[in-house]
């Protein structure tokens, strides 16, 4: 498994497995304690796994958590997604940096997103299953949402949004969300 630092987001990593393919399909390791540990992350810190299924054009995000935040590993286990990370840690050398990634079932790449970063994605295939491994139990009271189309983020979503939750559609601007998040620090 190859690990690459994400230059736009300090502390973010892309884990790229080596799928072994044959006439049956493929097999690959998507999580390895030693590889995760090799970049200074605690592999045992992840306490919850979740999965979402989205149809083509569905947009989820931009989400983050207030308080201590939430680090996560994200992987598209089926289909393909356009994944976005925005660094919202005021003391980070990449503050307000943006990273764009394509995650898919073909590559099985996993993205590590540090706590304090906003995350969102858009499904690019008819069905896209996205897996999340997070380092703290989810607390809905800490959820913060930022407008997916905020001009300060200028995210180049590849498709027109087909469907969004009311929470995502009505999300406040980046400036408003930052006031909320930084007010709790």
mmCIF file of C-alpha atoms in Angstrom:
data_model
loop_
_atom_site.group_PDB
_atom_site.id
_atom_site.type_symbol
_atom_site.label_atom_id
_atom_site.label_comp_id
_atom_site.label_asym_id
_atom_site.label_seq_id
_atom_site.Cartn_x
_atom_site.Cartn_y
_atom_site.Cartn_z
ATOM 1 C CA UNK A 1 0.000 0.000 0.000
ATOM 2 C CA UNK A 2 1.347 3.383 -1.043
ATOM 3 C CA UNK A 3 0.785 6.485 1.131
ATOM 4 C CA UNK A 4 0.942 10.010 -0.281
ATOM 5 C CA UNK A 5 0.711 13.274 1.653
ATOM 6 C CA UNK A 6 -1.925 15.675 0.340
ATOM 7 C CA UNK A 7 -0.085 18.978 -0.256
ATOM 8 C CA UNK A 8 -3.242 21.131 -0.162
ATOM 9 C CA UNK A 9 -4.293 19.851 3.289
ATOM 10 C CA UNK A 10 -1.670 19.555 6.022
ATOM 11 C CA UNK A 11 -1.936 16.192 7.783
ATOM 12 C CA UNK A 12 -4.154 14.583 5.107
ATOM 13 C CA UNK A 13 -3.046 11.361 3.405
ATOM 14 C CA UNK A 14 -4.134 9.282 0.450
ATOM 15 C CA UNK A 15 -3.762 5.516 0.946
ATOM 16 C CA UNK A 16 -3.534 3.636 -2.362
ATOM 17 C CA UNK A 17 -3.815 -0.149 -2.190
ATOM 18 C CA UNK A 18 -2.557 -2.567 -4.793
ATOM 19 C CA UNK A 19 -5.534 -4.569 -6.065
ATOM 20 C CA UNK A 20 -4.730 -8.112 -7.194
ATOM 21 C CA UNK A 21 -6.960 -8.890 -10.164
ATOM 22 C CA UNK A 22 -7.776 -12.104 -11.984
ATOM 23 C CA UNK A 23 -10.750 -13.640 -13.794
ATOM 24 C CA UNK A 24 -12.764 -13.687 -10.533
ATOM 25 C CA UNK A 25 -12.413 -9.937 -9.930
ATOM 26 C CA UNK A 26 -9.981 -8.402 -7.463
ATOM 27 C CA UNK A 27 -8.778 -8.485 -3.884
ATOM 28 C CA UNK A 28 -7.013 -5.699 -2.012
ATOM 29 C CA UNK A 29 -6.251 -4.643 1.520
ATOM 30 C CA UNK A 30 -7.996 -1.330 2.269
ATOM 31 C CA UNK A 31 -6.758 -0.836 5.843
ATOM 32 C CA UNK A 32 -3.440 -1.840 7.384
ATOM 33 C CA UNK A 33 -2.543 -0.949 10.972
ATOM 34 C CA UNK A 34 1.184 -0.755 10.247
ATOM 35 C CA UNK A 35 0.757 1.480 7.203
ATOM 36 C CA UNK A 36 -1.538 3.838 9.122
ATOM 37 C CA UNK A 37 0.915 3.896 12.035
ATOM 38 C CA UNK A 38 3.823 4.623 9.647
ATOM 39 C CA UNK A 39 2.450 8.145 8.987
ATOM 40 C CA UNK A 40 1.946 8.907 12.677
ATOM 41 C CA UNK A 41 -1.753 8.090 12.966
ATOM 42 C CA UNK A 42 -3.214 5.915 15.703
ATOM 43 C CA UNK A 43 -4.923 3.043 13.864
ATOM 44 C CA UNK A 44 -6.899 2.141 16.970
ATOM 45 C CA UNK A 45 -8.398 5.635 17.314
ATOM 46 C CA UNK A 46 -11.171 4.879 14.822
ATOM 47 C CA UNK A 47 -14.329 3.990 16.727
ATOM 48 C CA UNK A 48 -17.196 3.979 14.204
ATOM 49 C CA UNK A 49 -17.669 2.766 10.635
ATOM 50 C CA UNK A 50 -20.556 4.015 8.489
ATOM 51 C CA UNK A 51 -21.605 3.785 4.854
ATOM 52 C CA UNK A 52 -23.798 5.966 2.645
ATOM 53 C CA UNK A 53 -25.375 5.089 -0.701
ATOM 54 C CA UNK A 54 -25.952 7.911 -3.185
ATOM 55 C CA UNK A 55 -27.408 8.148 -6.676
ATOM 56 C CA UNK A 56 -25.679 10.018 -9.513
ATOM 57 C CA UNK A 57 -25.523 13.762 -8.857
ATOM 58 C CA UNK A 58 -26.364 13.498 -5.143
ATOM 59 C CA UNK A 59 -24.284 15.994 -3.218
ATOM 60 C CA UNK A 60 -23.437 15.533 0.470
ATOM 61 C CA UNK A 61 -21.659 18.335 2.257
ATOM 62 C CA UNK A 62 -19.884 20.391 3.176
ATOM 63 C CA UNK A 63 -19.762 18.925 6.702
ATOM 64 C CA UNK A 64 -17.538 19.197 9.749
ATOM 65 C CA UNK A 65 -17.856 18.907 13.495
ATOM 66 C CA UNK A 66 -17.412 21.598 16.098
ATOM 67 C CA UNK A 67 -15.540 21.066 19.343
ATOM 68 C CA UNK A 68 -12.704 18.565 18.993
ATOM 69 C CA UNK A 69 -13.685 17.872 15.390
ATOM 70 C CA UNK A 70 -13.538 14.487 13.758
ATOM 71 C CA UNK A 71 -10.792 12.747 11.809
ATOM 72 C CA UNK A 72 -11.974 10.240 9.229
ATOM 73 C CA UNK A 73 -10.967 7.746 6.612
ATOM 74 C CA UNK A 74 -13.184 7.944 3.497
ATOM 75 C CA UNK A 75 -13.355 5.417 0.662
ATOM 76 C CA UNK A 76 -15.739 4.826 -2.229
ATOM 77 C CA UNK A 77 -16.309 1.081 -2.053
ATOM 78 C CA UNK A 78 -18.704 0.975 -5.018
ATOM 79 C CA UNK A 79 -19.052 3.449 -7.873
ATOM 80 C CA UNK A 80 -17.206 6.751 -8.133
ATOM 81 C CA UNK A 81 -17.316 10.059 -6.238
ATOM 82 C CA UNK A 82 -15.827 13.542 -6.505
ATOM 83 C CA UNK A 83 -14.527 14.143 -2.978
ATOM 84 C CA UNK A 84 -13.699 17.550 -1.477
ATOM 85 C CA UNK A 85 -11.762 18.560 1.646
ATOM 86 C CA UNK A 86 -11.329 22.117 2.931
ATOM 87 C CA UNK A 87 -8.860 22.909 5.728
ATOM 88 C CA UNK A 88 -10.651 25.067 8.325
ATOM 89 C CA UNK A 89 -8.019 24.858 11.080
ATOM 90 C CA UNK A 90 -6.931 28.481 11.731
ATOM 91 C CA UNK A 91 -3.427 27.459 12.858
ATOM 92 C CA UNK A 92 -2.805 25.089 9.944
ATOM 93 C CA UNK A 93 -0.188 25.988 7.324
ATOM 94 C CA UNK A 94 -2.797 25.045 4.702
ATOM 95 C CA UNK A 95 -5.712 27.001 6.250
ATOM 96 C CA UNK A 96 -8.496 27.355 3.648
ATOM 97 C CA UNK A 97 -6.638 24.969 1.338
ATOM 98 C CA UNK A 98 -8.870 22.765 -0.811
ATOM 99 C CA UNK A 99 -8.247 19.261 -2.043
ATOM 100 C CA UNK A 100 -10.240 17.516 -4.773
ATOM 101 C CA UNK A 101 -10.103 13.752 -5.269
ATOM 102 C CA UNK A 102 -11.780 11.075 -7.298
ATOM 103 C CA UNK A 103 -12.397 7.994 -5.188
ATOM 104 C CA UNK A 104 -13.729 4.852 -6.833
ATOM 105 C CA UNK A 105 -14.273 1.143 -6.518
ATOM 106 C CA UNK A 106 -11.618 0.614 -9.188
ATOM 107 C CA UNK A 107 -8.807 2.160 -7.133
ATOM 108 C CA UNK A 108 -10.173 1.578 -3.594
ATOM 109 C CA UNK A 109 -8.106 4.596 -2.488
ATOM 110 C CA UNK A 110 -8.770 5.822 1.056
ATOM 111 C CA UNK A 111 -8.480 9.461 2.061
ATOM 112 C CA UNK A 112 -7.497 10.412 5.607
ATOM 113 C CA UNK A 113 -9.083 13.748 6.578
ATOM 114 C CA UNK A 114 -7.789 15.405 9.760
ATOM 115 C CA UNK A 115 -10.131 16.862 12.381
ATOM 116 C CA UNK A 116 -11.032 20.473 11.642
ATOM 117 C CA UNK A 117 -11.494 19.993 7.909
ATOM 118 C CA UNK A 118 -14.815 20.225 6.077
ATOM 119 C CA UNK A 119 -15.732 17.313 3.823
ATOM 120 C CA UNK A 120 -18.245 16.671 1.085
ATOM 121 C CA UNK A 121 -18.696 14.662 -2.080
ATOM 122 C CA UNK A 122 -20.827 14.168 -5.151
ATOM 123 C CA UNK A 123 -21.771 10.786 -6.631
ATOM 124 C CA UNK A 124 -20.575 10.423 -10.220
ATOM 125 C CA UNK A 125 -22.106 7.014 -10.961
ATOM 126 C CA UNK A 126 -25.675 5.688 -10.819
ATOM 127 C CA UNK A 127 -24.842 4.189 -7.421
ATOM 128 C CA UNK A 128 -21.960 5.191 -5.162
ATOM 129 C CA UNK A 129 -21.331 3.635 -1.756
ATOM 130 C CA UNK A 130 -19.040 5.700 0.452
ATOM 131 C CA UNK A 131 -17.492 4.252 3.614
ATOM 132 C CA UNK A 132 -16.411 6.358 6.568
ATOM 133 C CA UNK A 133 -14.281 5.374 9.547
ATOM 134 C CA UNK A 134 -14.331 8.096 12.234
ATOM 135 C CA UNK A 135 -12.282 8.665 15.368
ATOM 136 C CA UNK A 136 -15.080 9.819 17.708
ATOM 137 C CA UNK A 137 -18.661 8.677 18.222
ATOM 138 C CA UNK A 138 -20.968 10.866 16.155
ATOM 139 C CA UNK A 139 -22.815 13.584 18.089
ATOM 140 C CA UNK A 140 -25.409 15.392 15.925
ATOM 141 C CA UNK A 141 -25.236 18.413 18.273
ATOM 142 C CA UNK A 142 -21.707 19.066 16.917
ATOM 143 C CA UNK A 143 -22.670 18.954 13.233
ATOM 144 C CA UNK A 144 -21.772 22.048 11.191
ATOM 145 C CA UNK A 145 -22.717 22.465 7.538
ATOM 146 C CA UNK A 146 -21.348 24.953 5.006
ATOM 147 C CA UNK A 147 -23.049 25.952 1.776
ATOM 148 C CA UNK A 148 -21.795 23.673 -1.003
ATOM 149 C CA UNK A 149 -21.887 26.592 -3.437
ATOM 150 C CA UNK A 150 -20.211 29.216 -1.257
ATOM 151 C CA UNK A 151 -18.270 31.508 -3.628
ATOM 152 C CA UNK A 152 -15.323 31.677 -1.209
ATOM 153 C CA UNK A 153 -14.907 27.901 -1.580
ATOM 154 C CA UNK A 154 -15.466 27.900 -5.353
ATOM 155 C CA UNK A 155 -15.772 24.130 -5.489
ATOM 156 C CA UNK A 156 -15.905 22.884 -9.101
ATOM 157 C CA UNK A 157 -18.677 20.299 -8.626
ATOM 158 C CA UNK A 158 -18.630 18.161 -11.782
ATOM 159 C CA UNK A 159 -22.419 17.712 -12.066
ATOM 160 C CA UNK A 160 -25.436 19.865 -11.276
ATOM 161 C CA UNK A 161 -26.673 18.775 -7.821
ATOM 162 C CA UNK A 162 -29.430 16.203 -8.337
ATOM 163 C CA UNK A 163 -30.543 15.896 -4.735
ATOM 164 C CA UNK A 164 -29.453 17.216 -1.345
ATOM 165 C CA UNK A 165 -30.719 17.067 2.198
ATOM 166 C CA UNK A 166 -32.581 20.135 3.455
ATOM 167 C CA UNK A 167 -29.685 20.701 5.871
ATOM 168 C CA UNK A 168 -27.173 20.872 3.013
ATOM 169 C CA UNK A 169 -29.432 22.947 0.742
ATOM 170 C CA UNK A 170 -30.047 25.548 3.498
ATOM 171 C CA UNK A 171 -26.493 25.591 4.918
ATOM 172 C CA UNK A 172 -24.931 28.905 5.957
ATOM 173 C CA UNK A 173 -21.991 30.543 4.232
ATOM 174 C CA UNK A 174 -18.398 29.678 5.013
ATOM 175 C CA UNK A 175 -18.042 32.954 6.954
ATOM 176 C CA UNK A 176 -21.062 32.137 9.138
ATOM 177 C CA UNK A 177 -19.935 28.562 9.737
ATOM 178 C CA UNK A 178 -16.437 29.747 10.698
ATOM 179 C CA UNK A 179 -17.936 32.135 13.292
ATOM 180 C CA UNK A 180 -19.811 29.206 14.782
ATOM 181 C CA UNK A 181 -16.843 26.818 14.792
ATOM 182 C CA UNK A 182 -14.286 29.368 16.030
ATOM 183 C CA UNK A 183 -16.698 30.666 18.665
ATOM 184 C CA UNK A 184 -16.616 27.247 20.294
ATOM 185 C CA UNK A 185 -12.815 26.964 20.346
#
